[in-house]
Structures are given as structure tokens and as C-alpha cells.
Amino acid sequence: MPSKLTSLAASALILGQVNANLNQLAQAAGKLYFGSATDNSELSDSAYVAILSNYEEFGQITPGNTQKWEYTEPTEGNFTYTEGDVITDFAEANGQILRCHNLVWYNQLPSWVTSDTWTNATLTAVMEAHIQSEVTHYKGQCYAWDVVNEALDDNSPTGYRTDVFYETMGVWYIPFAFATAAAADPDAKLYYNDYNIEYAGNKATAAVELVELIQSYGAKIDGVGLQGHFIVGETPSASTLLAQIETYAALGVEVAYTEVDVRFTSLPPTTAGLAQQAVDYGSVTSACLSSDSCVGITVWDFDDAYSWIPSTFSGEGDACLYWANLTTKPAYDTVESLLASAAGTTVPAKTSTAATGTATGTITATSTSSGAQPTQSEYGQCGGIGWTGATVCASPYTCIIMNAYYSQCL
């Protein structure tokens, strides 16, 4: 799919300071996209759509729900793509890359799949028919498919989730799903997608073995999707995240952050909490920018109004880059600054943001001072209203004003 970032635009980014947004900056930094998930009901919100449809801000779209099995085959053999087509048509109209999501998942299955008594042969036939129909319908539209989603269980002694597919077909269902998808659309990238595999641990080890399993069957797998659902203050460091990206890359696959958000476990967030959220989003962005194998970042919706977090985790939320009123957070400013730095440009100053999200954020560069005074390391706070700590960054980092309350060494 051709990039809308022309060589002229790329040159403008490199030469100086321009009003560039996340996808434009990500592409200038060598990534394929910066994107967002969305859902059908949200497209009736004109203010939201005005941002989502801006290719310079979001160059990639993921349908949050309506390509899942319960929507696309609600009864056996009855395939319907009307709702999924809404999102794919939206992306196509805006020239945005489409990540299609998903084909085989233990959740959001229609009852006829979960309640029937299957044999290996009958469920294999049903899975094959489902994948063939859906992938064929969207053939040529999807940059990538999340073929199998969340097949691993954090607490399972086998590593695998004991859903209807695993219980009936065994682990073989995974390479079979990939082979079937590849036959239906040979040009689409095929991904395994999961959470808690972004950093080293038992589940990440199981994910490596899963990729090797698919490859051992001779099936095609092109990528690993790292969902990136993190908690403020508990997000791994950029170096930890990068190490795991490179572990997957060593298997010969690409990597993408596919569902990123960083939630607060108690609300409302404090100024310090917003600063930490900015650091956490920065860790994800830095890790992806540091690896040629990481093709892009997708946030799991870009504003708090449509986040899945509050309905799933009671009392938690404010996990997105934008407030519910569609103004940006300090985390947005950090992501923008890191992308701009990697693209060889800077971002012009904007109006400052209050902790309640009533205006747009600030990113302005300041010079690093010299001398014997205390210094902050990379990602450390170096200024802001009420800040009494070090205001000088260790070389080669610069103190960047994110907003009136927070500056960070980048």
C-alpha cells in the first residue's frame, strides 16, 4: 500500500520544525504507521471522526469488534460482513492501512460454536469455512490479520488456553488457522496477537514456542502482535520491551504494538500520575522506534470516551492519549516528541494542558545546561509547576516542556 507521506513532506520534516502529527512523524521515522482502533458506534461522533479520519494523525485503523466471529457468522454458515464493512470502508476512504481483527479467538463466539459437541473433523471443517469466507471477503483490503488471538493462558500448566478449539483439536488448530488464512489471501500479513507477551516471562516464552510451532508445520506466520495493555507505573522500561521485540524478530517475524493503552487503577489521575503515564507511553514508543522489526503502533482507541477500560475494570480508566473531550494529554506530547526526534525534527510549541484536559499540550525544547548541579537521566522529570528536583538533563538528553506541570528529559 503506497504511503501518503511524499518525499517532499519527508524532506520538510527533516529540514525543520513543522506541524506534523503522529502518523506523519512515525512514517518519517521509518515506521509503517501510527494507528487507532475504532468501532461502528463511534463513527456517529463527528468531532471524533474528524480526528480519526486525519491520515496525518492516524494512518492505520483496526476494527475493534465487528470482524469477530459473533458478528461475521452469527449462525452456522450464515456469513454477514455488513458491520465489519463499515470500518473497512472508512479506512479505505481515508487511505488508511487496515489491520483486520480477528479470525479465531476464545471470546465473542456465537453460542452455536461454544455449546455444540464437536469432533476434531467437524470443528476443523467449521473453522476452515469461517476463515476462508472472511479472509476471502476482505482479500486485498487487509495489511494484516490477527489470525489467532490470545491462545495462551497466563496460568495454564500447558501454556495454552483450554477453549473449544484447543479442547477439540489440540494445539494443531493454531497452524491450521494460519495455513487456511494464507491460502485465502497470500498477500496479507498473518499475526499471532496476545497480551502479557511484551516482556520476558513464561507467557512470552510460550509465545516464542507458538511461533516456532506454526513454522514447524510449514504454515505462514509474518508477525507477532503485542497488545500493550499496560498500567500506569507498571509498564516495563523501553530496554525491557526492546529486548522482547528482538527475541521475536530473531524468529524471522515482524512485530507491532496492536492495542496500546496505559490505564490508571484509581481516578482521577494526579499530575504526577499523568507524568508517569507519559513516561510509560514513551517506553512503548521508544522500544518500537529502536527496532527495525517493529512496524508500527496502534492505540486501542485514542480517546477516553470510547475506551474499553471503564466497562471492564471498574473504577479504572483515563488510559488513552486523548481526554474524553478530545484534547491531548501529556502522554500524547511525549509520544509526539519521541517520534519527532526519531524523524529528525521538533514540534512547535502549543497551548499548555491542565490535568483535567481542557486544552492542547505543550512541547517545547530547552537547552541542556552544564555544570556540577544535579542532573536527571533519560525520561526523568526536569521541570514543571511545583517541581523542586533537578532541572538539568544528563548528556545527551534535553529537557522538553510537555505542559505547564511537567517537563521530561528526552
Tab-separated table of C-alpha atoms in Angstrom, residues 168-321:
chain	number	residue	atom	x	y	z
A	168	THR	CA	-11.387	-30.347	20.461
A	169	MET	CA	-8.490	-30.028	18.021
A	170	GLY	CA	-5.449	-29.721	20.248
A	171	VAL	CA	-2.626	-27.300	19.547
A	172	TRP	CA	-2.880	-28.209	15.846
A	173	TYR	CA	-5.734	-25.709	15.436
A	174	ILE	CA	-3.238	-22.840	15.510
A	175	PRO	CA	-1.044	-23.728	12.500
A	176	PHE	CA	-4.182	-24.925	10.706
A	177	ALA	CA	-5.779	-21.499	11.114
A	178	PHE	CA	-2.652	-19.795	9.753
A	179	ALA	CA	-2.403	-22.130	6.775
A	180	THR	CA	-6.077	-21.608	5.941
A	181	ALA	CA	-5.759	-17.812	6.130
A	182	ALA	CA	-2.650	-17.859	3.947
A	183	ALA	CA	-4.447	-19.876	1.284
A	184	ALA	CA	-7.354	-17.413	1.238
A	185	ASP	CA	-5.180	-14.270	0.969
A	186	PRO	CA	-1.493	-14.946	0.276
A	187	ASP	CA	-0.622	-11.236	0.377
A	188	ALA	CA	-1.933	-10.411	3.856
A	189	LYS	CA	0.472	-10.430	6.791
A	190	LEU	CA	-0.569	-13.068	9.317
A	191	TYR	CA	-0.149	-12.334	13.032
A	192	TYR	CA	-0.428	-14.061	16.357
A	193	ASN	CA	-1.794	-11.483	18.840
A	194	ASP	CA	-1.733	-11.568	22.663
A	195	TYR	CA	-1.209	-9.635	25.905
A	196	ASN	CA	1.485	-10.069	28.573
A	197	ILE	CA	3.951	-11.245	25.942
A	198	GLU	CA	5.599	-7.825	25.614
A	199	TYR	CA	8.304	-8.659	28.171
A	200	ALA	CA	10.244	-11.744	29.226
A	201	GLY	CA	8.402	-14.375	31.243
A	202	ASN	CA	6.619	-17.709	30.961
A	203	LYS	CA	3.932	-16.396	28.646
A	204	ALA	CA	6.438	-14.715	26.338
A	205	THR	CA	8.419	-17.961	26.234
A	206	ALA	CA	5.216	-19.785	25.296
A	207	ALA	CA	4.613	-17.206	22.548
A	208	VAL	CA	8.052	-17.905	21.094
A	209	GLU	CA	7.275	-21.635	21.143
A	210	LEU	CA	3.908	-20.955	19.489
A	211	VAL	CA	5.592	-19.125	16.607
A	212	GLU	CA	8.059	-21.992	16.254
A	213	LEU	CA	5.160	-24.457	16.301
A	214	ILE	CA	3.461	-22.688	13.387
A	215	GLN	CA	6.726	-22.568	11.480
A	216	SER	CA	7.375	-26.275	12.172
A	217	TYR	CA	4.130	-27.143	10.397
A	218	GLY	CA	5.271	-25.126	7.379
A	219	ALA	CA	2.474	-22.596	7.858
A	220	LYS	CA	2.971	-18.919	7.177
A	221	ILE	CA	3.302	-16.502	10.100
A	222	ASP	CA	4.539	-12.962	9.470
A	223	GLY	CA	4.180	-11.173	12.761
A	224	VAL	CA	3.566	-11.093	16.492
A	225	GLY	CA	1.109	-8.552	17.840
A	226	LEU	CA	1.973	-7.173	21.275
A	227	GLN	CA	-1.286	-5.817	22.631
A	228	GLY	CA	0.295	-3.418	25.116
A	229	HIS	CA	-2.491	-3.047	27.688
A	230	PHE	CA	-0.396	-1.570	30.495
A	231	ILE	CA	-0.931	0.015	33.914
A	232	VAL	CA	0.489	3.413	34.884
A	233	GLY	CA	3.717	2.878	36.793
A	234	GLU	CA	3.874	-0.823	35.931
A	235	THR	CA	4.830	-0.544	32.278
A	236	PRO	CA	8.193	-2.168	31.506
A	237	SER	CA	11.115	0.030	30.538
A	238	ALA	CA	11.961	0.711	26.907
A	239	SER	CA	15.009	-1.559	27.146
A	240	THR	CA	12.944	-4.429	28.554
A	241	LEU	CA	10.339	-4.049	25.827
A	242	LEU	CA	13.000	-3.780	23.130
A	243	ALA	CA	14.698	-6.980	24.288
A	244	GLN	CA	11.464	-8.917	23.802
A	245	ILE	CA	10.832	-7.365	20.384
A	246	GLU	CA	14.241	-8.577	19.308
A	247	THR	CA	13.512	-12.055	20.676
A	248	TYR	CA	10.552	-12.340	18.304
A	249	ALA	CA	12.468	-10.705	15.465
A	250	ALA	CA	15.098	-13.447	15.773
A	251	LEU	CA	12.379	-15.880	14.660
A	252	GLY	CA	12.095	-14.033	11.357
A	253	VAL	CA	8.820	-12.244	12.057
A	254	GLU	CA	7.859	-8.589	12.317
A	255	VAL	CA	6.329	-7.072	15.450
A	256	ALA	CA	3.663	-4.440	16.090
A	257	TYR	CA	2.115	-2.912	19.177
A	258	THR	CA	-1.529	-3.582	18.388
A	259	GLU	CA	-3.783	-2.444	21.259
A	260	VAL	CA	-1.866	0.069	23.367
A	261	ASP	CA	-3.354	1.879	26.338
A	262	VAL	CA	-1.977	2.681	29.800
A	263	ARG	CA	-4.667	2.788	32.463
A	264	PHE	CA	-4.947	4.354	35.891
A	265	THR	CA	-6.137	1.956	38.585
A	266	SER	CA	-7.686	4.830	40.559
A	267	LEU	CA	-9.279	8.048	39.347
A	268	PRO	CA	-8.978	10.941	38.896
A	269	PRO	CA	-5.298	10.934	37.895
A	270	THR	CA	-2.871	13.186	39.691
A	271	THR	CA	-0.375	15.436	37.952
A	272	ALA	CA	2.373	13.002	38.951
A	273	GLY	CA	0.283	10.150	37.571
A	274	LEU	CA	-0.106	11.879	34.237
A	275	ALA	CA	3.645	12.401	34.155
A	276	GLN	CA	4.190	8.694	34.791
A	277	GLN	CA	1.663	7.767	32.108
A	278	ALA	CA	3.677	9.908	29.711
A	279	VAL	CA	6.831	8.002	30.662
A	280	ASP	CA	5.039	4.694	30.128
A	281	TYR	CA	3.731	5.609	26.686
A	282	GLY	CA	7.224	6.869	25.947
A	283	SER	CA	8.711	3.476	26.816
A	284	VAL	CA	6.464	1.738	24.278
A	285	THR	CA	7.204	4.331	21.605
A	286	SER	CA	10.951	4.259	22.224
A	287	ALA	CA	11.059	0.466	22.092
A	288	CYS	CA	9.300	0.380	18.737
A	289	LEU	CA	11.448	3.171	17.329
A	290	SER	CA	14.577	1.310	18.406
A	291	SER	CA	13.821	-1.810	16.362
A	292	ASP	CA	13.578	-2.122	12.594
A	293	SER	CA	11.355	-5.156	13.191
A	294	CYS	CA	8.624	-3.084	14.879
A	295	VAL	CA	6.440	-1.783	12.053
A	296	GLY	CA	4.020	0.397	13.977
A	297	ILE	CA	1.908	1.263	16.993
A	298	THR	CA	-1.868	1.080	17.315
A	299	VAL	CA	-3.672	2.583	20.310
A	300	TRP	CA	-6.826	0.770	21.425
A	301	ASP	CA	-8.895	3.815	20.598
A	302	PHE	CA	-7.370	7.195	21.021
A	303	ASP	CA	-9.697	8.950	23.481
A	304	ASP	CA	-11.088	8.099	26.898
A	305	ALA	CA	-14.717	8.469	25.846
A	306	TYR	CA	-14.531	5.245	23.839
A	307	SER	CA	-12.003	3.282	25.876
A	308	TRP	CA	-12.907	-0.291	26.817
A	309	ILE	CA	-11.234	0.041	30.218
A	310	PRO	CA	-14.027	1.524	32.426
A	311	SER	CA	-16.548	-1.148	31.444
A	312	THR	CA	-14.032	-3.944	32.094
A	313	PHE	CA	-12.093	-2.632	35.105
A	314	SER	CA	-14.457	-0.858	37.480
A	315	GLY	CA	-13.087	2.444	38.778
A	316	GLU	CA	-10.154	2.451	36.360
A	317	GLY	CA	-9.531	4.326	33.127
A	318	ASP	CA	-8.137	7.514	31.536
A	319	ALA	CA	-5.898	5.154	29.578
A	320	CYS	CA	-5.753	6.903	26.197
A	321	LEU	CA	-3.692	9.646	24.558
